[in-house]
mmCIF file of C-alpha atoms and ligand atoms in Angstrom:
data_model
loop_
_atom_site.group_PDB
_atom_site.id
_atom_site.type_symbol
_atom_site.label_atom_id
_atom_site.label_comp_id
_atom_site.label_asym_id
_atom_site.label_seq_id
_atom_site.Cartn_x
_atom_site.Cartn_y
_atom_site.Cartn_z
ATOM 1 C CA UNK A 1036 -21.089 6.139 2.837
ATOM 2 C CA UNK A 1037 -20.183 2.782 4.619
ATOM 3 C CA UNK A 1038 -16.225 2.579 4.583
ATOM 4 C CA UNK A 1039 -14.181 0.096 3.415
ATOM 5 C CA UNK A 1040 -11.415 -0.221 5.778
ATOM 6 C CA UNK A 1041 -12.267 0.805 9.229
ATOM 7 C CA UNK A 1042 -9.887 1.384 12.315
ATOM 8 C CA UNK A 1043 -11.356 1.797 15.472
ATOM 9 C CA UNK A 1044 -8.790 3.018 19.004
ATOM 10 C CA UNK A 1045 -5.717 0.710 17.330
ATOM 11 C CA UNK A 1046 -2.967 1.230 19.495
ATOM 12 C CA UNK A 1047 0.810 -0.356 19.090
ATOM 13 C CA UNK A 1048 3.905 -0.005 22.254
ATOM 14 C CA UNK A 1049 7.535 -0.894 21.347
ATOM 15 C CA UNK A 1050 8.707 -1.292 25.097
ATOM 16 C CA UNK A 1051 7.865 1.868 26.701
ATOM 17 C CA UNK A 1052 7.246 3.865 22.815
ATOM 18 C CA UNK A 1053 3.658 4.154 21.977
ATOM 19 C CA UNK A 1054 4.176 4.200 18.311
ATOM 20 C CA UNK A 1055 0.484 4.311 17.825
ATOM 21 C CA UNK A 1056 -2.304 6.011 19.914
ATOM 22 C CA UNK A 1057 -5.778 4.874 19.642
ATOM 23 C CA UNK A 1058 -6.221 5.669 15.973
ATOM 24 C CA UNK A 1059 -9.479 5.424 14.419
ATOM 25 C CA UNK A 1060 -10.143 5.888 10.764
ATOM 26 C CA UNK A 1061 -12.166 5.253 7.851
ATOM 27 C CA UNK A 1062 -11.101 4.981 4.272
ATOM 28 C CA UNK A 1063 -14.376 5.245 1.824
ATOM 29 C CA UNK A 1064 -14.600 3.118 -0.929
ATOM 30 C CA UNK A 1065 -13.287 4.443 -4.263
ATOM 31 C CA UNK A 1066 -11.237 7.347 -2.496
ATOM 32 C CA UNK A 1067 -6.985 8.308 -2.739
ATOM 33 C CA UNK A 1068 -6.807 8.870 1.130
ATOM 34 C CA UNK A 1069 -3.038 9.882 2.230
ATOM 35 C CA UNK A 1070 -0.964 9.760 5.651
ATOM 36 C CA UNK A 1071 1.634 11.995 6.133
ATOM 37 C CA UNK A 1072 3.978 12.884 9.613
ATOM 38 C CA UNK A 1073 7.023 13.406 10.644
ATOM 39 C CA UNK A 1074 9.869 10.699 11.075
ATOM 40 C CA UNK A 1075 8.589 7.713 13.300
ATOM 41 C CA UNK A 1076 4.976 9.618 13.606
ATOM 42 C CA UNK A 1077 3.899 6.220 13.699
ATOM 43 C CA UNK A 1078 2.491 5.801 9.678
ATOM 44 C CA UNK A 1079 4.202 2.193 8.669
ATOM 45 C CA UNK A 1080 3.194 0.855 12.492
ATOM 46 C CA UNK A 1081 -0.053 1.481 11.663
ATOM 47 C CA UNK A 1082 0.002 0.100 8.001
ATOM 48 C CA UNK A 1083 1.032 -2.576 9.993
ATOM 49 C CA UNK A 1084 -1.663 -3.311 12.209
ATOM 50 C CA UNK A 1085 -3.874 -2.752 9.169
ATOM 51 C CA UNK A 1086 -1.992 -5.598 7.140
ATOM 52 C CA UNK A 1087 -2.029 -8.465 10.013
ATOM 53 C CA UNK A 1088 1.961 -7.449 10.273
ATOM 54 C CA UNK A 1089 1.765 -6.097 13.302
ATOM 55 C CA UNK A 1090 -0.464 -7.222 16.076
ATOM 56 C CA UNK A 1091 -2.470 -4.126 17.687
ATOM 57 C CA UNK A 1092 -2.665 -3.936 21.299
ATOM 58 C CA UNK A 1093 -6.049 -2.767 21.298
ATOM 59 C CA UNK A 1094 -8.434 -1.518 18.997
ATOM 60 C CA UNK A 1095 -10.285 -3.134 15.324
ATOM 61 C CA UNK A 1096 -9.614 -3.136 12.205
ATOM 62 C CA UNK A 1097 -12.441 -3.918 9.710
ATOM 63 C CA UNK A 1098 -12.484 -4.665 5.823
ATOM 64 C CA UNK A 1099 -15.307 -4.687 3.469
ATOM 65 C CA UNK A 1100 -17.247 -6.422 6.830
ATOM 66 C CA UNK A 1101 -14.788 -8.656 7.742
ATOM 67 C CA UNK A 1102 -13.043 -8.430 11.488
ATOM 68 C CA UNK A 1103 -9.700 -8.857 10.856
ATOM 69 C CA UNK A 1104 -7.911 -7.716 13.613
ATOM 70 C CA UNK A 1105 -6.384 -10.963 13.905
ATOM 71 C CA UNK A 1106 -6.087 -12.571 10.766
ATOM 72 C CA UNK A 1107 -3.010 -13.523 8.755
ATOM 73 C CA UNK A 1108 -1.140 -11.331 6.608
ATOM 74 C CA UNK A 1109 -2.031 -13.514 3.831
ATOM 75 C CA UNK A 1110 -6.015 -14.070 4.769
ATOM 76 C CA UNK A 1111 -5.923 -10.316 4.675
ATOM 77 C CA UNK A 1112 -4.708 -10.061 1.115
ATOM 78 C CA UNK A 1113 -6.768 -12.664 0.156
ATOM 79 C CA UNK A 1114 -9.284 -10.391 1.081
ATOM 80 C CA UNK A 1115 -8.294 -7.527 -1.402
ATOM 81 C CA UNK A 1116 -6.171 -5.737 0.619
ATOM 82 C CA UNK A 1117 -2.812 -5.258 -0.697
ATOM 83 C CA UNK A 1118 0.207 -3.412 0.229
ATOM 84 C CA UNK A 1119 3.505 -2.495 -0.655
ATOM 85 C CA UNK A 1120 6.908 -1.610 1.609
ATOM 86 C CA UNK A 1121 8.600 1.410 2.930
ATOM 87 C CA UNK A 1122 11.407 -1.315 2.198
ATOM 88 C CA UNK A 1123 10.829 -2.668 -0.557
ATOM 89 C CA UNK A 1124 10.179 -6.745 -0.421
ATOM 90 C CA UNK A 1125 10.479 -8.535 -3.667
ATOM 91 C CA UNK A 1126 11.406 -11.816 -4.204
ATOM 92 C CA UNK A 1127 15.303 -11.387 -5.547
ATOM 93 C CA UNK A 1128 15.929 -14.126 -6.559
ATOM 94 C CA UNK A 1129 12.644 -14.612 -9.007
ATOM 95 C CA UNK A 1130 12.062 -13.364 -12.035
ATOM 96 C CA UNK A 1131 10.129 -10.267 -12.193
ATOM 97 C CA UNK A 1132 7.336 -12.514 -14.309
ATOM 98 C CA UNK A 1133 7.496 -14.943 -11.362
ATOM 99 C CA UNK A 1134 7.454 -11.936 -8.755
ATOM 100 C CA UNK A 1135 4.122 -11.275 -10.170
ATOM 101 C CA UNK A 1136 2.662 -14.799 -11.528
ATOM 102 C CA UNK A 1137 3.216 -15.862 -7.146
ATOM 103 C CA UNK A 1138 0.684 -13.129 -6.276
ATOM 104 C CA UNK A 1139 -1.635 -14.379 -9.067
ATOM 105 C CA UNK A 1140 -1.407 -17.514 -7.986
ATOM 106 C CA UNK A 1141 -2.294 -16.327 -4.681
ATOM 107 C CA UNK A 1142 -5.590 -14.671 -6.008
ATOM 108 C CA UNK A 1143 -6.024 -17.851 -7.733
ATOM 109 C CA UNK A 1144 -5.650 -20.369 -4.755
ATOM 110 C CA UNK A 1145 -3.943 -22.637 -7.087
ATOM 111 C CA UNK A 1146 -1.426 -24.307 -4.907
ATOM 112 C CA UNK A 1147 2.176 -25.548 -6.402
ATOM 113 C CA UNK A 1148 0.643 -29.202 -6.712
ATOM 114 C CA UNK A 1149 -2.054 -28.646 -8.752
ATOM 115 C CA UNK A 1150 -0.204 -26.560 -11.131
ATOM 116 C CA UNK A 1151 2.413 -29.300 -10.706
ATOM 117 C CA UNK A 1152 -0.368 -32.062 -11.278
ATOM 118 C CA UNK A 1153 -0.580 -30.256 -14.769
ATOM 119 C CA UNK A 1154 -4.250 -31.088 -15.611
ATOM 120 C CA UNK A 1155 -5.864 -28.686 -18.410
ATOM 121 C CA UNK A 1156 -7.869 -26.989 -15.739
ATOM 122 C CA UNK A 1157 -4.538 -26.473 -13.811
ATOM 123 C CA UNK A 1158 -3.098 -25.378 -17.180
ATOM 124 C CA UNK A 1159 -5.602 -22.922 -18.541
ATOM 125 C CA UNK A 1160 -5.143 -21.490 -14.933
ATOM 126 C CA UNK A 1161 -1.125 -20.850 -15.468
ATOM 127 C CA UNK A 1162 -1.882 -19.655 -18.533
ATOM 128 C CA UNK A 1163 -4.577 -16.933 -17.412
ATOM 129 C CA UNK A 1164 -1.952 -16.068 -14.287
ATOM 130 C CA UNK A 1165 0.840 -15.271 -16.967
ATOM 131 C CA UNK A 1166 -0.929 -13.422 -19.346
ATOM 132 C CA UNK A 1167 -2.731 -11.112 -16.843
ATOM 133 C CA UNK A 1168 0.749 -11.016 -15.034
ATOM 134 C CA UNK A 1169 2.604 -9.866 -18.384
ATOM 135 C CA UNK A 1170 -0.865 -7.167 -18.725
ATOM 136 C CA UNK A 1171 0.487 -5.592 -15.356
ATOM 137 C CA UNK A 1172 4.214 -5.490 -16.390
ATOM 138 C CA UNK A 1173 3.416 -3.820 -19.155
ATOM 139 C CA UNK A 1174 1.616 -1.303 -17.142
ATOM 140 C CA UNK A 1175 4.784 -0.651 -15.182
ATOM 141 C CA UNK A 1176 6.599 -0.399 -17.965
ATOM 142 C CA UNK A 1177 8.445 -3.404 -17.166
ATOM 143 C CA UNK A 1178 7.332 -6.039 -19.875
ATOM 144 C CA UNK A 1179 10.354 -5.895 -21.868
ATOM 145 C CA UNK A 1180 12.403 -7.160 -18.525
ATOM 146 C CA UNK A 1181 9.686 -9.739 -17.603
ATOM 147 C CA UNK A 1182 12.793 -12.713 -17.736
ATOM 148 C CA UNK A 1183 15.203 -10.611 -15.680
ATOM 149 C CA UNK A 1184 15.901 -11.054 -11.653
ATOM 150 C CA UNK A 1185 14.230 -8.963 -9.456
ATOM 151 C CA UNK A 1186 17.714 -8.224 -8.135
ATOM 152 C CA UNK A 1187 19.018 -6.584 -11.395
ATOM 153 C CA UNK A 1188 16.501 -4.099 -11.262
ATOM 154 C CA UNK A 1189 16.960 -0.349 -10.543
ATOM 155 C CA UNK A 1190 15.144 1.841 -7.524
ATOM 156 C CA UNK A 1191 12.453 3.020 -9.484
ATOM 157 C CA UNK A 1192 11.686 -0.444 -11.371
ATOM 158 C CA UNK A 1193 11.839 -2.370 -8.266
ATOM 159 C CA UNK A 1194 9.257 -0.067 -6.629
ATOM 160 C CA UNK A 1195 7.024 -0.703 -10.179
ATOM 161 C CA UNK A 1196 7.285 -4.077 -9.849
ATOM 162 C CA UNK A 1197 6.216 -4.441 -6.199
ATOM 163 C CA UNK A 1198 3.070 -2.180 -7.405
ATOM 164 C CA UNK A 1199 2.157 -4.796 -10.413
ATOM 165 C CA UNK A 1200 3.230 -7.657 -7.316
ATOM 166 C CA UNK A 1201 0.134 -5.802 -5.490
ATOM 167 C CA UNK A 1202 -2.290 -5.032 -8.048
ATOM 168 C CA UNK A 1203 -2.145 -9.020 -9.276
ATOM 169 C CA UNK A 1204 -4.308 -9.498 -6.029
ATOM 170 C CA UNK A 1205 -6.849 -7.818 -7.247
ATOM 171 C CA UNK A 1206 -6.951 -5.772 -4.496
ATOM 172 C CA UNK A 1207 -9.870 -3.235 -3.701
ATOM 173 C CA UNK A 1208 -8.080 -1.483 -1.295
ATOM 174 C CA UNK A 1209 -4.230 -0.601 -2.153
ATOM 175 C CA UNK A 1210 -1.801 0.426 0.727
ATOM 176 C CA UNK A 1211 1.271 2.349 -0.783
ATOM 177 C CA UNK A 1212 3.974 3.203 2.018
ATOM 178 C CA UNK A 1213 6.213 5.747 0.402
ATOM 179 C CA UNK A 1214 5.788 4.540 -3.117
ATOM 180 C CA UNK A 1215 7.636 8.267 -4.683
ATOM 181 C CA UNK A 1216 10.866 7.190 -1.854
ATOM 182 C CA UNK A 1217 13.962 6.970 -3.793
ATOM 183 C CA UNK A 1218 12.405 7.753 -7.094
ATOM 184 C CA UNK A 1219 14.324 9.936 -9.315
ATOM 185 C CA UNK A 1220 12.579 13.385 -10.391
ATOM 186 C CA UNK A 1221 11.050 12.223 -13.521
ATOM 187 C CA UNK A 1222 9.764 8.890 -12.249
ATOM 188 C CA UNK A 1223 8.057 11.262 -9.210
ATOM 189 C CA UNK A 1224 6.640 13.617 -11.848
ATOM 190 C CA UNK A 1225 4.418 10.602 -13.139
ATOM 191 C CA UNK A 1226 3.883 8.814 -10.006
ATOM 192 C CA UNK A 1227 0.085 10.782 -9.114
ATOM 193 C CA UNK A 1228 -1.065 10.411 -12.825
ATOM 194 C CA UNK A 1229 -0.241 6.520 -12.493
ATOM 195 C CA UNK A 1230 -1.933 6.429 -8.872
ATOM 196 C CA UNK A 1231 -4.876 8.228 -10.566
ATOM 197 C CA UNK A 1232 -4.534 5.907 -13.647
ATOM 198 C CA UNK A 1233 -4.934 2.795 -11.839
ATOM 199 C CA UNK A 1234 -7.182 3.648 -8.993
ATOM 200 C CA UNK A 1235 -9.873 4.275 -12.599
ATOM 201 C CA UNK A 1236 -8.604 1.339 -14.076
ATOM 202 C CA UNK A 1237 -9.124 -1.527 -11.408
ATOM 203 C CA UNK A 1238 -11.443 0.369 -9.796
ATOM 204 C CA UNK A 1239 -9.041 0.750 -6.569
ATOM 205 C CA UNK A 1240 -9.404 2.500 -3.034
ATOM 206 C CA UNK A 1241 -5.833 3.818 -2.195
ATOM 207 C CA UNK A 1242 -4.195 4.474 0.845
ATOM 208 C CA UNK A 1243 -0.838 6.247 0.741
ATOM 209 C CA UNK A 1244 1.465 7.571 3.074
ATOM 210 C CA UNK A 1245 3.926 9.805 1.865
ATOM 211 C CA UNK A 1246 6.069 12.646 2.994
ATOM 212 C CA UNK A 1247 5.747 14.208 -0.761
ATOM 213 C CA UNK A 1248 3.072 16.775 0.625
ATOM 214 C CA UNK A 1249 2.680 18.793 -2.583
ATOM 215 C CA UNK A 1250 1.700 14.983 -4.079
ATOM 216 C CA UNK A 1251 -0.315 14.109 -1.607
ATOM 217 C CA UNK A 1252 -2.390 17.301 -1.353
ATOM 218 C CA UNK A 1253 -2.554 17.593 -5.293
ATOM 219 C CA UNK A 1254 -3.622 13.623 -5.590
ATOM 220 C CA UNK A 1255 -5.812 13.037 -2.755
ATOM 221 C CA UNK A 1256 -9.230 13.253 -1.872
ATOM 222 C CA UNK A 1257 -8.574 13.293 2.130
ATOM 223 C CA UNK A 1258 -5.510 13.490 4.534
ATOM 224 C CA UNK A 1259 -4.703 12.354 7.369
ATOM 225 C CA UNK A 1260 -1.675 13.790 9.865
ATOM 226 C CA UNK A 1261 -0.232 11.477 12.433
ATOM 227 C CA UNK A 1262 2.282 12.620 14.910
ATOM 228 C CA UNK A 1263 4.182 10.865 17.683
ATOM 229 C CA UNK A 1264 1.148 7.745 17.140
ATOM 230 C CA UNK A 1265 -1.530 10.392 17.479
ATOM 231 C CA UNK A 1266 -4.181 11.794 14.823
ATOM 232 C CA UNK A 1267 -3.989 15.580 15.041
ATOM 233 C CA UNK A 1268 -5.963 16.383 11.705
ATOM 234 C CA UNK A 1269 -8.215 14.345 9.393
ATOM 235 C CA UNK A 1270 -9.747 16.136 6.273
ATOM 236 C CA UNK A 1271 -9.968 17.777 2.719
ATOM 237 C CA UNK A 1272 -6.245 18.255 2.142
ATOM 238 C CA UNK A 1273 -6.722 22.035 1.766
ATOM 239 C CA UNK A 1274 -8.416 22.038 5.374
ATOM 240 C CA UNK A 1275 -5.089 19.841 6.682
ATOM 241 C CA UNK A 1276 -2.935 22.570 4.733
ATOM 242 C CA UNK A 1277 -4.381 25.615 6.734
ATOM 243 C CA UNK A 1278 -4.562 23.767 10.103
ATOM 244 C CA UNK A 1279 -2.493 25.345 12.949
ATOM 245 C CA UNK A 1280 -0.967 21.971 14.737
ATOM 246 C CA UNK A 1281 -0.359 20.667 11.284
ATOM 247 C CA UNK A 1282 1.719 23.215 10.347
ATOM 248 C CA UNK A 1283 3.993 23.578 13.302
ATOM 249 C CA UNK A 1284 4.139 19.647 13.474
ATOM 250 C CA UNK A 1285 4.960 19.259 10.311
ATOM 251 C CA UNK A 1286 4.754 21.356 7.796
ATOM 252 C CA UNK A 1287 7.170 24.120 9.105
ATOM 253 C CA UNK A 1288 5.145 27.279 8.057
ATOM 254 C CA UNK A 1289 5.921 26.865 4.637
ATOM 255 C CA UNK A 1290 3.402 24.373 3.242
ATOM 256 C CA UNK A 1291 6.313 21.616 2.364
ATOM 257 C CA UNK A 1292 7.205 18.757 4.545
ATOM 258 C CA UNK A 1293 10.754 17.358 4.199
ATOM 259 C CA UNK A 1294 11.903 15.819 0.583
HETATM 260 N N1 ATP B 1544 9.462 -3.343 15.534
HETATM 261 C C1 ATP B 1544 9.745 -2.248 16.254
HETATM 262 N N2 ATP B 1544 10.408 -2.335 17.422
HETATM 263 C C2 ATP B 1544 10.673 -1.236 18.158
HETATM 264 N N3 ATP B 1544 10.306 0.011 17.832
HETATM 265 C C3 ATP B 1544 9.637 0.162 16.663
HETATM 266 C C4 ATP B 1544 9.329 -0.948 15.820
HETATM 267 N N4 ATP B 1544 8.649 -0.483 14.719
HETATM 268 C C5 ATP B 1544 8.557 0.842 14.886
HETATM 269 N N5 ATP B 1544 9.148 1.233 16.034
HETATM 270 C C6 ATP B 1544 9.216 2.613 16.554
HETATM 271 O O1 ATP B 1544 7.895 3.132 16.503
HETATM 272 C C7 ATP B 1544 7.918 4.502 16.081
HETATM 273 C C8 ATP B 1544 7.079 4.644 14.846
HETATM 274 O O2 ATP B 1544 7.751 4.003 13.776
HETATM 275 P P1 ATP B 1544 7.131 3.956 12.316
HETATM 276 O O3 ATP B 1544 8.082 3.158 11.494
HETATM 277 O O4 ATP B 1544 5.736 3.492 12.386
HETATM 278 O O5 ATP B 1544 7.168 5.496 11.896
HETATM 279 P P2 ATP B 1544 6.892 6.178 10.494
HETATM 280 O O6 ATP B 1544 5.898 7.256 10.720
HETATM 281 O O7 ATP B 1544 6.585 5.153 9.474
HETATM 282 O O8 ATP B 1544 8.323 6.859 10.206
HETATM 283 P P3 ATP B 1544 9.097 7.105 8.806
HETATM 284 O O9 ATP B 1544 8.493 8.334 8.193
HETATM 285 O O10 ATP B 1544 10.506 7.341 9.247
HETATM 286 O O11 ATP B 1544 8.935 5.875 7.976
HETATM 287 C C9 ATP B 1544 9.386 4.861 15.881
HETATM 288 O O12 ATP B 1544 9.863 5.483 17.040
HETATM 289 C C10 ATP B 1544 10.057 3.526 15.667
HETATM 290 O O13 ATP B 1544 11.400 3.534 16.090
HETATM 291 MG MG1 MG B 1545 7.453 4.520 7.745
#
């Protein structure tokens, strides 16, 4: 099976840090692939490099047969390749209807002056971006706040919102850096069902890290172990479970990572 996204010797230095060590990897289309490692492993560098963020200092990165090494964050997500934050990045100051109706608009390539030109064309447009942007709020559970700021929103909202923010791309591939972070026990609980929910839904490829590793090994279909910016196991996750360097890098014996 061709992959979607593929990574070929991408390596990253912060002065004399190599945060990322000629990493190579493929993520198949239609799979939940997850990245987990200890503390500054390297993960969100290498989300990164795989999101235009971060500029590689060697190495590929293709997606769906495009080279884009080099391209622009926003090339990239025009794409379908969409991420979301270890920090979350919202705009605060927008509502979370307009949080989600800019990424629509991005899909759309309808610029502010032809929506501000205002012909019907322009018009039917804003009209498809809202309704399909209220669809997605709803499917965070976030309709009923669609007027609100971003900035009056709680942990586990805000991280809900920057997932509808992503999926109004219409991504095919979905990067999710720590999307269960800072969500309370209850809003973890559901977190693998709604992964699972939308990857059948929209017909997604996901790639997650999280350091969750009961999640990850219970939602996806492959894992991948990073430690200090090197890959030190790639496979089924109850292969990754049982291997020797994973568990003494990471997993402490005890087949839990840290919370
Ligand atoms: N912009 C930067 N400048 C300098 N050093 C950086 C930068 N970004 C990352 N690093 C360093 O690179 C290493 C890898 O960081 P990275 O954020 O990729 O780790 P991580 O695996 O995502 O960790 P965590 O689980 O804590 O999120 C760390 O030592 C970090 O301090
Ligand atoms: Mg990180």
């Amino acid at each position: 099976m061709s992959a979607l996204l593929a990574a070929r010797d991408l390596r990253r230095s912060f002065g004399g840090l190599t945060a990322v060590c000629d990493v190579s990897l493929d993520v198949r289309p239609g799979e939940i692939m997850g990245l987990i490692g200890p503390n500054g492993a390297g993960k969100s560098t290498l989300f990164n490099m795989l999101t235009g963020l971060t500029r590689p200092d060697c190495g590929t990165v293709t997606f769906d047969g495009h080279d884009i090494t080099r391209a622009r964050p926003e090339a990239i997500a025009g794409l379908g390749l969409a991420r979301t934050f270890q920090n979350i990045r919202l705009f605060e100051g927008l509502s979370l209807l307009d949080n989600v109706r800019v990424a629509g608009r991005v899909k759309a390539r309808c610029g502010l002056l032809r929506a501000l030109a205002g012909t019907p064309g322009s018009r039917r447009e804003e009209c498809a971006i809202t309704e399909r942007a209220m669809e997605l709020l709803a499917l965070v559970r976030l309709a009923d706040r669609a007027g609100d700021l971003a900035a009056s929103l709680p942990y586990g909202d805000r991280r809900r919102l920057e997932i509808a923010r992503a999926l109004a791309l219409s991504p095919r591939l979905l990067l999710l850096d720590e999307p269960a972070a800072g969500l309370n026990p209850a809003e973890k609980a559901g977190l693998a069902g709604f992964i699972r929910d939308i990857r059948e839904r929209f017909q997604l490829t996901v790639f997650l890290i999280e350091h969750n590793v009961p999640m990850v090994m219970g939602l996806c279909d492959r894992v991948m172990v990073l430690h200090f910016g090197l890959t030190i196991a790639l496979g089924a996750p109850e292969d990754v479970q049982r291997d020797p360097d994973v568990i003494e890098a990471y997993l402490g014996g005890v087949g839990h990572g840290p919370a």
